Amino acid sequence: MNLKPKSIDKAVVLIGQRDAGFPDPKGRPRKKILGLTVLERLILSAYQVGVRDFLLVGSDGFHREGHLPSPEKDKRFRKADLHLEHISLSDLPDFVRQGKVKNRFWLFDSDVVFDPAILADAGQDDSSPLGSVGPGIQICDREMFPSQVESCGALPSAALDDKGKFCLKVVSREDAKRAIRYILSTGRRPEDGFMARVFIRSVSLMMTKHLIKLNMTPNMMTIVSLAFGWLSVWLIGRGDSRSAILAGCAFQFASILDHCDGANARMTFRISK
């Protein structure tokens, strides 16, 4: 996805009682959406369209609970121009009075998953209208900030515009499944040929979902794809009809895995600049 950075480059993220995600069946505090927590996906999605400064606001002590993105553990958050700051909700009024929240900024509820194009369309420049962009996303300024803090989170649970761009609040397992379907749908390409559209892309997206759950990175998928490619060459070299059939299968599987590694990279924000 090639999105032009927008002028609204600051964001405030309100982290509620769900710790930026809903509890999974095993009692862990965060549910991941295709390899990322909802909060991690929110930050990396917004970063794609030029948001560089994030103020994470939560209940007292929330930052000590281990639920925030860690630049030390994840190099996707180790960017020189990505700044994460966290404060407690009780300190927010003083933070605003001191003028540390200036100009226009994005206001996010921490349980929202969205297509970065939603921000690209709404935050064209500093003259963009204030107010709601979608469930859990608003363009805000210092004057309206206190009232917007109270209303953030009281919006409908899902929205999908007519161009296929999505914005969804994830507060249940059903919402998580819907978010995964939306994200996977971004892996389809209008330039895909008939075979890719009907078979290869559908199979690769299904495989990508499960391979991400197994913590397979794009590089791992590339290595496996190359291995199957070389296997197909070796089988062709054997010269018999059975090997030729197996070579065709190996080559097709390598092609599917090649689609998988690209989809994985885009959906987990591991694309190299």
mmCIF file of C-alpha atoms in Angstrom, residues 14-270:
data_model
loop_
_atom_site.group_PDB
_atom_site.id
_atom_site.type_symbol
_atom_site.label_atom_id
_atom_site.label_comp_id
_atom_site.label_asym_id
_atom_site.label_seq_id
_atom_site.Cartn_x
_atom_site.Cartn_y
_atom_site.Cartn_z
ATOM 1 C CA LEU A 14 -7.187 6.109 24.949
ATOM 2 C CA ILE A 15 -6.545 2.701 26.477
ATOM 3 C CA GLY A 16 -9.612 1.439 28.279
ATOM 4 C CA GLN A 17 -10.333 -1.359 30.710
ATOM 5 C CA ARG A 18 -9.855 -4.017 28.038
ATOM 6 C CA ASP A 19 -6.134 -3.228 27.749
ATOM 7 C CA ALA A 20 -6.410 -2.539 24.018
ATOM 8 C CA GLY A 21 -8.039 -5.840 23.231
ATOM 9 C CA PHE A 22 -10.472 -8.349 24.683
ATOM 10 C CA PRO A 23 -9.466 -11.315 26.887
ATOM 11 C CA ASP A 24 -8.964 -14.538 24.993
ATOM 12 C CA PRO A 25 -10.445 -17.855 26.221
ATOM 13 C CA LYS A 26 -7.281 -18.736 28.144
ATOM 14 C CA GLY A 27 -7.480 -15.585 30.244
ATOM 15 C CA ARG A 28 -4.576 -13.728 28.705
ATOM 16 C CA PRO A 29 -5.180 -9.960 28.604
ATOM 17 C CA ARG A 30 -4.739 -9.387 24.868
ATOM 18 C CA LYS A 31 -6.098 -10.979 21.738
ATOM 19 C CA LYS A 32 -3.967 -10.786 18.615
ATOM 20 C CA ILE A 33 -5.284 -9.987 15.175
ATOM 21 C CA LEU A 34 -3.066 -11.711 12.590
ATOM 22 C CA GLY A 35 0.036 -11.648 14.766
ATOM 23 C CA LEU A 36 -0.405 -8.204 16.326
ATOM 24 C CA THR A 37 -2.356 -6.915 19.290
ATOM 25 C CA VAL A 38 -5.060 -4.410 18.437
ATOM 26 C CA LEU A 39 -2.969 -1.566 19.879
ATOM 27 C CA GLU A 40 0.147 -2.590 17.942
ATOM 28 C CA ARG A 41 -1.858 -2.810 14.712
ATOM 29 C CA LEU A 42 -3.429 0.596 15.406
ATOM 30 C CA ILE A 43 -0.029 2.274 15.829
ATOM 31 C CA LEU A 44 1.565 0.662 12.766
ATOM 32 C CA SER A 45 -1.511 1.396 10.612
ATOM 33 C CA ALA A 46 -1.433 5.074 11.598
ATOM 34 C CA TYR A 47 2.346 5.212 11.054
ATOM 35 C CA GLN A 48 1.773 4.211 7.435
ATOM 36 C CA VAL A 49 0.022 7.520 6.762
ATOM 37 C CA GLY A 50 2.502 9.747 8.545
ATOM 38 C CA VAL A 51 1.467 9.667 12.220
ATOM 39 C CA ARG A 52 4.731 9.779 14.152
ATOM 40 C CA ASP A 53 3.938 10.883 17.723
ATOM 41 C CA PHE A 54 1.655 8.724 19.870
ATOM 42 C CA LEU A 55 0.446 9.631 23.339
ATOM 43 C CA LEU A 56 -0.923 6.503 25.057
ATOM 44 C CA VAL A 57 -3.343 7.348 27.865
ATOM 45 C CA GLY A 58 -4.593 4.721 30.313
ATOM 46 C CA SER A 59 -5.476 4.026 33.913
ATOM 47 C CA ASP A 60 -2.811 4.492 36.583
ATOM 48 C CA GLY A 61 -0.046 1.928 36.223
ATOM 49 C CA PHE A 62 -1.258 0.558 32.880
ATOM 50 C CA HIS A 63 2.181 0.997 31.304
ATOM 51 C CA ARG A 64 3.726 -1.353 33.858
ATOM 52 C CA GLU A 65 1.412 -4.237 32.927
ATOM 53 C CA GLY A 66 3.394 -5.202 29.818
ATOM 54 C CA HIS A 67 0.612 -4.535 27.323
ATOM 55 C CA LEU A 68 2.300 -1.730 25.364
ATOM 56 C CA PRO A 69 4.423 -2.047 22.204
ATOM 57 C CA SER A 70 8.084 -2.621 23.056
ATOM 58 C CA PRO A 71 10.787 -1.180 20.755
ATOM 59 C CA GLU A 72 13.294 -3.365 22.612
ATOM 60 C CA LYS A 73 11.436 -6.552 21.660
ATOM 61 C CA ASP A 74 9.983 -5.615 18.268
ATOM 62 C CA LYS A 75 12.021 -3.780 15.638
ATOM 63 C CA ARG A 76 8.850 -2.608 13.892
ATOM 64 C CA PHE A 77 8.566 -0.046 16.693
ATOM 65 C CA ARG A 78 12.277 0.779 16.609
ATOM 66 C CA LYS A 79 11.974 3.551 14.034
ATOM 67 C CA ALA A 80 13.895 6.778 14.590
ATOM 68 C CA ASP A 81 10.850 8.959 13.838
ATOM 69 C CA LEU A 82 8.297 6.903 15.812
ATOM 70 C CA HIS A 83 7.731 8.321 19.289
ATOM 71 C CA LEU A 84 5.628 6.569 21.939
ATOM 72 C CA GLU A 85 4.801 8.347 25.188
ATOM 73 C CA HIS A 86 2.492 7.056 27.892
ATOM 74 C CA ILE A 87 0.751 8.895 30.705
ATOM 75 C CA SER A 88 -1.908 7.992 33.231
ATOM 76 C CA LEU A 89 -5.451 9.250 32.751
ATOM 77 C CA SER A 90 -5.230 11.142 36.037
ATOM 78 C CA ASP A 91 -2.303 13.169 34.620
ATOM 79 C CA LEU A 92 -4.109 14.064 31.390
ATOM 80 C CA PRO A 93 -5.706 17.361 32.569
ATOM 81 C CA ASP A 94 -2.306 18.740 33.627
ATOM 82 C CA PHE A 95 -0.822 17.505 30.368
ATOM 83 C CA VAL A 96 -3.429 19.485 28.408
ATOM 84 C CA ARG A 97 -3.126 22.609 30.589
ATOM 85 C CA GLN A 98 0.624 22.658 30.031
ATOM 86 C CA GLY A 99 0.009 22.947 26.302
ATOM 87 C CA LYS A 100 1.540 19.594 25.422
ATOM 88 C CA VAL A 101 -1.498 18.740 23.287
ATOM 89 C CA LYS A 102 -1.464 21.219 20.419
ATOM 90 C CA ASN A 103 -3.071 21.763 17.046
ATOM 91 C CA ARG A 104 -5.020 18.972 15.422
ATOM 92 C CA PHE A 105 -4.423 15.341 16.203
ATOM 93 C CA TRP A 106 -6.023 11.945 15.850
ATOM 94 C CA LEU A 107 -7.968 10.600 18.822
ATOM 95 C CA PHE A 108 -8.207 6.800 18.866
ATOM 96 C CA ASP A 109 -10.045 4.336 21.017
ATOM 97 C CA SER A 110 -7.507 1.581 21.622
ATOM 98 C CA ASP A 111 -9.704 -1.270 20.363
ATOM 99 C CA VAL A 112 -10.130 -0.074 16.774
ATOM 100 C CA VAL A 113 -8.790 -1.864 13.686
ATOM 101 C CA PHE A 114 -8.879 0.108 10.445
ATOM 102 C CA ASP A 115 -7.638 0.438 6.906
ATOM 103 C CA PRO A 116 -4.905 3.154 6.817
ATOM 104 C CA ALA A 117 -6.692 4.614 3.782
ATOM 105 C CA ILE A 118 -9.444 5.761 6.186
ATOM 106 C CA LEU A 119 -6.962 8.217 7.712
ATOM 107 C CA ALA A 120 -5.461 9.132 4.352
ATOM 108 C CA ASP A 121 -8.880 10.163 3.031
ATOM 109 C CA ALA A 122 -9.973 12.050 6.169
ATOM 110 C CA GLY A 123 -6.768 13.803 7.256
ATOM 111 C CA GLN A 124 -5.847 15.522 4.026
ATOM 112 C CA ASP A 125 -4.508 18.661 5.723
ATOM 113 C CA ASP A 126 -4.940 20.980 8.699
ATOM 114 C CA SER A 127 -8.255 22.219 7.289
ATOM 115 C CA SER A 128 -9.837 18.760 7.535
ATOM 116 C CA PRO A 129 -13.108 18.958 9.504
ATOM 117 C CA LEU A 130 -13.061 18.002 13.169
ATOM 118 C CA GLY A 131 -15.139 15.139 14.442
ATOM 119 C CA SER A 132 -15.691 11.438 13.925
ATOM 120 C CA VAL A 133 -13.975 9.668 11.038
ATOM 121 C CA GLY A 134 -15.249 6.210 12.004
ATOM 122 C CA PRO A 135 -15.938 4.101 15.087
ATOM 123 C CA GLY A 136 -13.244 4.964 17.619
ATOM 124 C CA ILE A 137 -11.405 7.472 15.370
ATOM 125 C CA GLN A 138 -11.774 11.245 15.522
ATOM 126 C CA ILE A 139 -9.939 14.346 14.365
ATOM 127 C CA CYS A 140 -9.630 16.496 17.454
ATOM 128 C CA ASP A 141 -8.074 19.720 18.703
ATOM 129 C CA ARG A 142 -7.119 21.029 22.130
ATOM 130 C CA GLU A 143 -10.387 22.896 22.687
ATOM 131 C CA MET A 144 -12.684 19.959 22.028
ATOM 132 C CA PHE A 145 -10.361 17.337 23.527
ATOM 133 C CA PRO A 146 -11.978 16.977 27.012
ATOM 134 C CA SER A 147 -15.481 16.387 25.614
ATOM 135 C CA GLN A 148 -14.187 14.022 22.949
ATOM 136 C CA VAL A 149 -12.359 11.942 25.551
ATOM 137 C CA GLU A 150 -15.685 11.281 27.248
ATOM 138 C CA SER A 151 -17.461 10.330 24.006
ATOM 139 C CA CYS A 152 -14.710 8.157 22.547
ATOM 140 C CA GLY A 153 -15.841 4.556 22.908
ATOM 141 C CA ALA A 154 -19.564 5.323 22.725
ATOM 142 C CA LEU A 155 -19.755 4.828 18.971
ATOM 143 C CA PRO A 156 -21.177 1.949 16.879
ATOM 144 C CA SER A 157 -19.096 -1.202 16.697
ATOM 145 C CA ALA A 158 -18.412 -1.460 12.979
ATOM 146 C CA ALA A 159 -18.386 0.469 9.721
ATOM 147 C CA LEU A 160 -17.333 -0.439 6.213
ATOM 148 C CA ASP A 161 -17.512 2.162 3.479
ATOM 149 C CA ASP A 162 -18.578 1.503 -0.092
ATOM 150 C CA LYS A 163 -14.980 1.494 -1.391
ATOM 151 C CA GLY A 164 -14.005 -1.457 0.781
ATOM 152 C CA LYS A 165 -12.077 0.530 3.390
ATOM 153 C CA PHE A 166 -12.948 -0.651 6.883
ATOM 154 C CA CYS A 167 -13.028 0.616 10.440
ATOM 155 C CA LEU A 168 -13.993 -1.779 13.203
ATOM 156 C CA LYS A 169 -14.008 -1.787 16.993
ATOM 157 C CA VAL A 170 -12.831 -5.163 18.294
ATOM 158 C CA VAL A 171 -14.595 -5.924 21.558
ATOM 159 C CA SER A 172 -15.494 -9.591 21.077
ATOM 160 C CA ARG A 173 -14.294 -12.738 19.359
ATOM 161 C CA GLU A 174 -16.863 -12.185 16.602
ATOM 162 C CA ASP A 175 -15.425 -8.706 15.993
ATOM 163 C CA ALA A 176 -11.944 -10.244 15.823
ATOM 164 C CA LYS A 177 -13.057 -12.731 13.170
ATOM 165 C CA ARG A 178 -14.648 -9.904 11.179
ATOM 166 C CA ALA A 179 -11.470 -7.808 11.472
ATOM 167 C CA ILE A 180 -9.377 -10.722 10.193
ATOM 168 C CA ARG A 181 -11.691 -11.101 7.188
ATOM 169 C CA TYR A 182 -11.401 -7.377 6.423
ATOM 170 C CA ILE A 183 -7.612 -7.400 6.706
ATOM 171 C CA LEU A 184 -7.303 -10.519 4.548
ATOM 172 C CA SER A 185 -9.493 -8.884 1.901
ATOM 173 C CA THR A 186 -6.819 -6.190 1.450
ATOM 174 C CA GLY A 187 -4.541 -8.941 0.112
ATOM 175 C CA ARG A 188 -6.548 -9.175 -3.106
ATOM 176 C CA ARG A 189 -5.268 -7.191 -6.078
ATOM 177 C CA PRO A 190 -7.347 -5.758 -8.962
ATOM 178 C CA GLU A 191 -4.589 -6.735 -11.405
ATOM 179 C CA ASP A 192 -4.831 -10.423 -10.482
ATOM 180 C CA GLY A 193 -5.532 -12.707 -13.425
ATOM 181 C CA PHE A 194 -8.336 -15.260 -13.461
ATOM 182 C CA MET A 195 -6.255 -18.112 -11.986
ATOM 183 C CA ALA A 196 -4.788 -15.895 -9.275
ATOM 184 C CA ARG A 197 -8.175 -14.425 -8.388
ATOM 185 C CA VAL A 198 -10.091 -17.713 -8.293
ATOM 186 C CA PHE A 199 -7.481 -20.081 -6.878
ATOM 187 C CA ILE A 200 -3.982 -18.859 -5.978
ATOM 188 C CA ARG A 201 -4.976 -15.719 -4.055
ATOM 189 C CA SER A 202 -7.805 -17.433 -2.158
ATOM 190 C CA VAL A 203 -5.590 -20.336 -1.090
ATOM 191 C CA SER A 204 -2.613 -18.101 -0.245
ATOM 192 C CA LEU A 205 -4.717 -15.809 1.963
ATOM 193 C CA MET A 206 -6.173 -18.793 3.833
ATOM 194 C CA MET A 207 -2.658 -20.182 4.321
ATOM 195 C CA THR A 208 -1.295 -16.775 5.327
ATOM 196 C CA LYS A 209 -3.804 -16.531 8.185
ATOM 197 C CA HIS A 210 -2.670 -19.857 9.641
ATOM 198 C CA LEU A 211 1.043 -19.344 8.958
ATOM 199 C CA ILE A 212 0.974 -16.024 10.831
ATOM 200 C CA LYS A 213 -0.586 -17.852 13.789
ATOM 201 C CA LEU A 214 2.434 -20.164 13.693
ATOM 202 C CA ASN A 215 4.701 -17.074 13.918
ATOM 203 C CA MET A 216 6.152 -17.651 10.465
ATOM 204 C CA THR A 217 7.817 -14.506 9.130
ATOM 205 C CA PRO A 218 7.913 -13.464 5.453
ATOM 206 C CA ASN A 219 11.580 -14.485 5.294
ATOM 207 C CA MET A 220 10.754 -17.971 6.513
ATOM 208 C CA MET A 221 8.050 -18.261 3.858
ATOM 209 C CA THR A 222 10.472 -17.080 1.170
ATOM 210 C CA ILE A 223 12.976 -19.789 2.137
ATOM 211 C CA VAL A 224 10.302 -22.502 2.012
ATOM 212 C CA SER A 225 9.049 -21.160 -1.337
ATOM 213 C CA LEU A 226 12.567 -21.292 -2.785
ATOM 214 C CA ALA A 227 12.996 -24.819 -1.493
ATOM 215 C CA PHE A 228 9.872 -25.970 -3.313
ATOM 216 C CA GLY A 229 11.008 -24.095 -6.430
ATOM 217 C CA TRP A 230 14.325 -25.936 -6.439
ATOM 218 C CA LEU A 231 12.497 -29.192 -5.729
ATOM 219 C CA SER A 232 10.389 -28.683 -8.855
ATOM 220 C CA VAL A 233 13.546 -28.108 -10.928
ATOM 221 C CA TRP A 234 15.132 -31.294 -9.550
ATOM 222 C CA LEU A 235 11.987 -33.299 -10.278
ATOM 223 C CA ILE A 236 11.808 -32.014 -13.858
ATOM 224 C CA GLY A 237 15.432 -33.082 -14.288
ATOM 225 C CA ARG A 238 14.523 -36.674 -13.511
ATOM 226 C CA GLY A 239 12.679 -36.877 -16.824
ATOM 227 C CA ASP A 240 9.848 -39.295 -16.025
ATOM 228 C CA SER A 241 6.141 -38.487 -16.192
ATOM 229 C CA ARG A 242 5.498 -39.029 -12.484
ATOM 230 C CA SER A 243 8.285 -36.606 -11.560
ATOM 231 C CA ALA A 244 6.898 -34.083 -14.048
ATOM 232 C CA ILE A 245 3.501 -34.168 -12.314
ATOM 233 C CA LEU A 246 5.125 -33.791 -8.894
ATOM 234 C CA ALA A 247 7.268 -30.943 -10.260
ATOM 235 C CA GLY A 248 4.130 -29.119 -11.389
ATOM 236 C CA CYS A 249 2.596 -29.515 -7.934
ATOM 237 C CA ALA A 250 5.795 -28.311 -6.226
ATOM 238 C CA PHE A 251 6.016 -25.309 -8.555
ATOM 239 C CA GLN A 252 2.370 -24.386 -7.900
ATOM 240 C CA PHE A 253 2.909 -24.650 -4.147
ATOM 241 C CA ALA A 254 6.006 -22.440 -4.437
ATOM 242 C CA SER A 255 3.886 -19.870 -6.300
ATOM 243 C CA ILE A 256 1.244 -19.913 -3.561
ATOM 244 C CA LEU A 257 3.902 -19.484 -0.863
ATOM 245 C CA ASP A 258 5.357 -16.569 -2.832
ATOM 246 C CA HIS A 259 1.956 -14.862 -2.554
ATOM 247 C CA CYS A 260 1.856 -15.789 1.147
ATOM 248 C CA ASP A 261 5.129 -14.071 2.014
ATOM 249 C CA GLY A 262 4.022 -10.803 0.399
ATOM 250 C CA ALA A 263 0.649 -10.893 2.139
ATOM 251 C CA ASN A 264 2.320 -11.698 5.460
ATOM 252 C CA ALA A 265 4.732 -8.765 5.059
ATOM 253 C CA ARG A 266 1.917 -6.306 4.304
ATOM 254 C CA MET A 267 -0.454 -7.530 7.014
ATOM 255 C CA THR A 268 2.218 -7.625 9.735
ATOM 256 C CA PHE A 269 3.939 -4.389 8.619
ATOM 257 C CA ARG A 270 7.263 -6.029 7.795
#
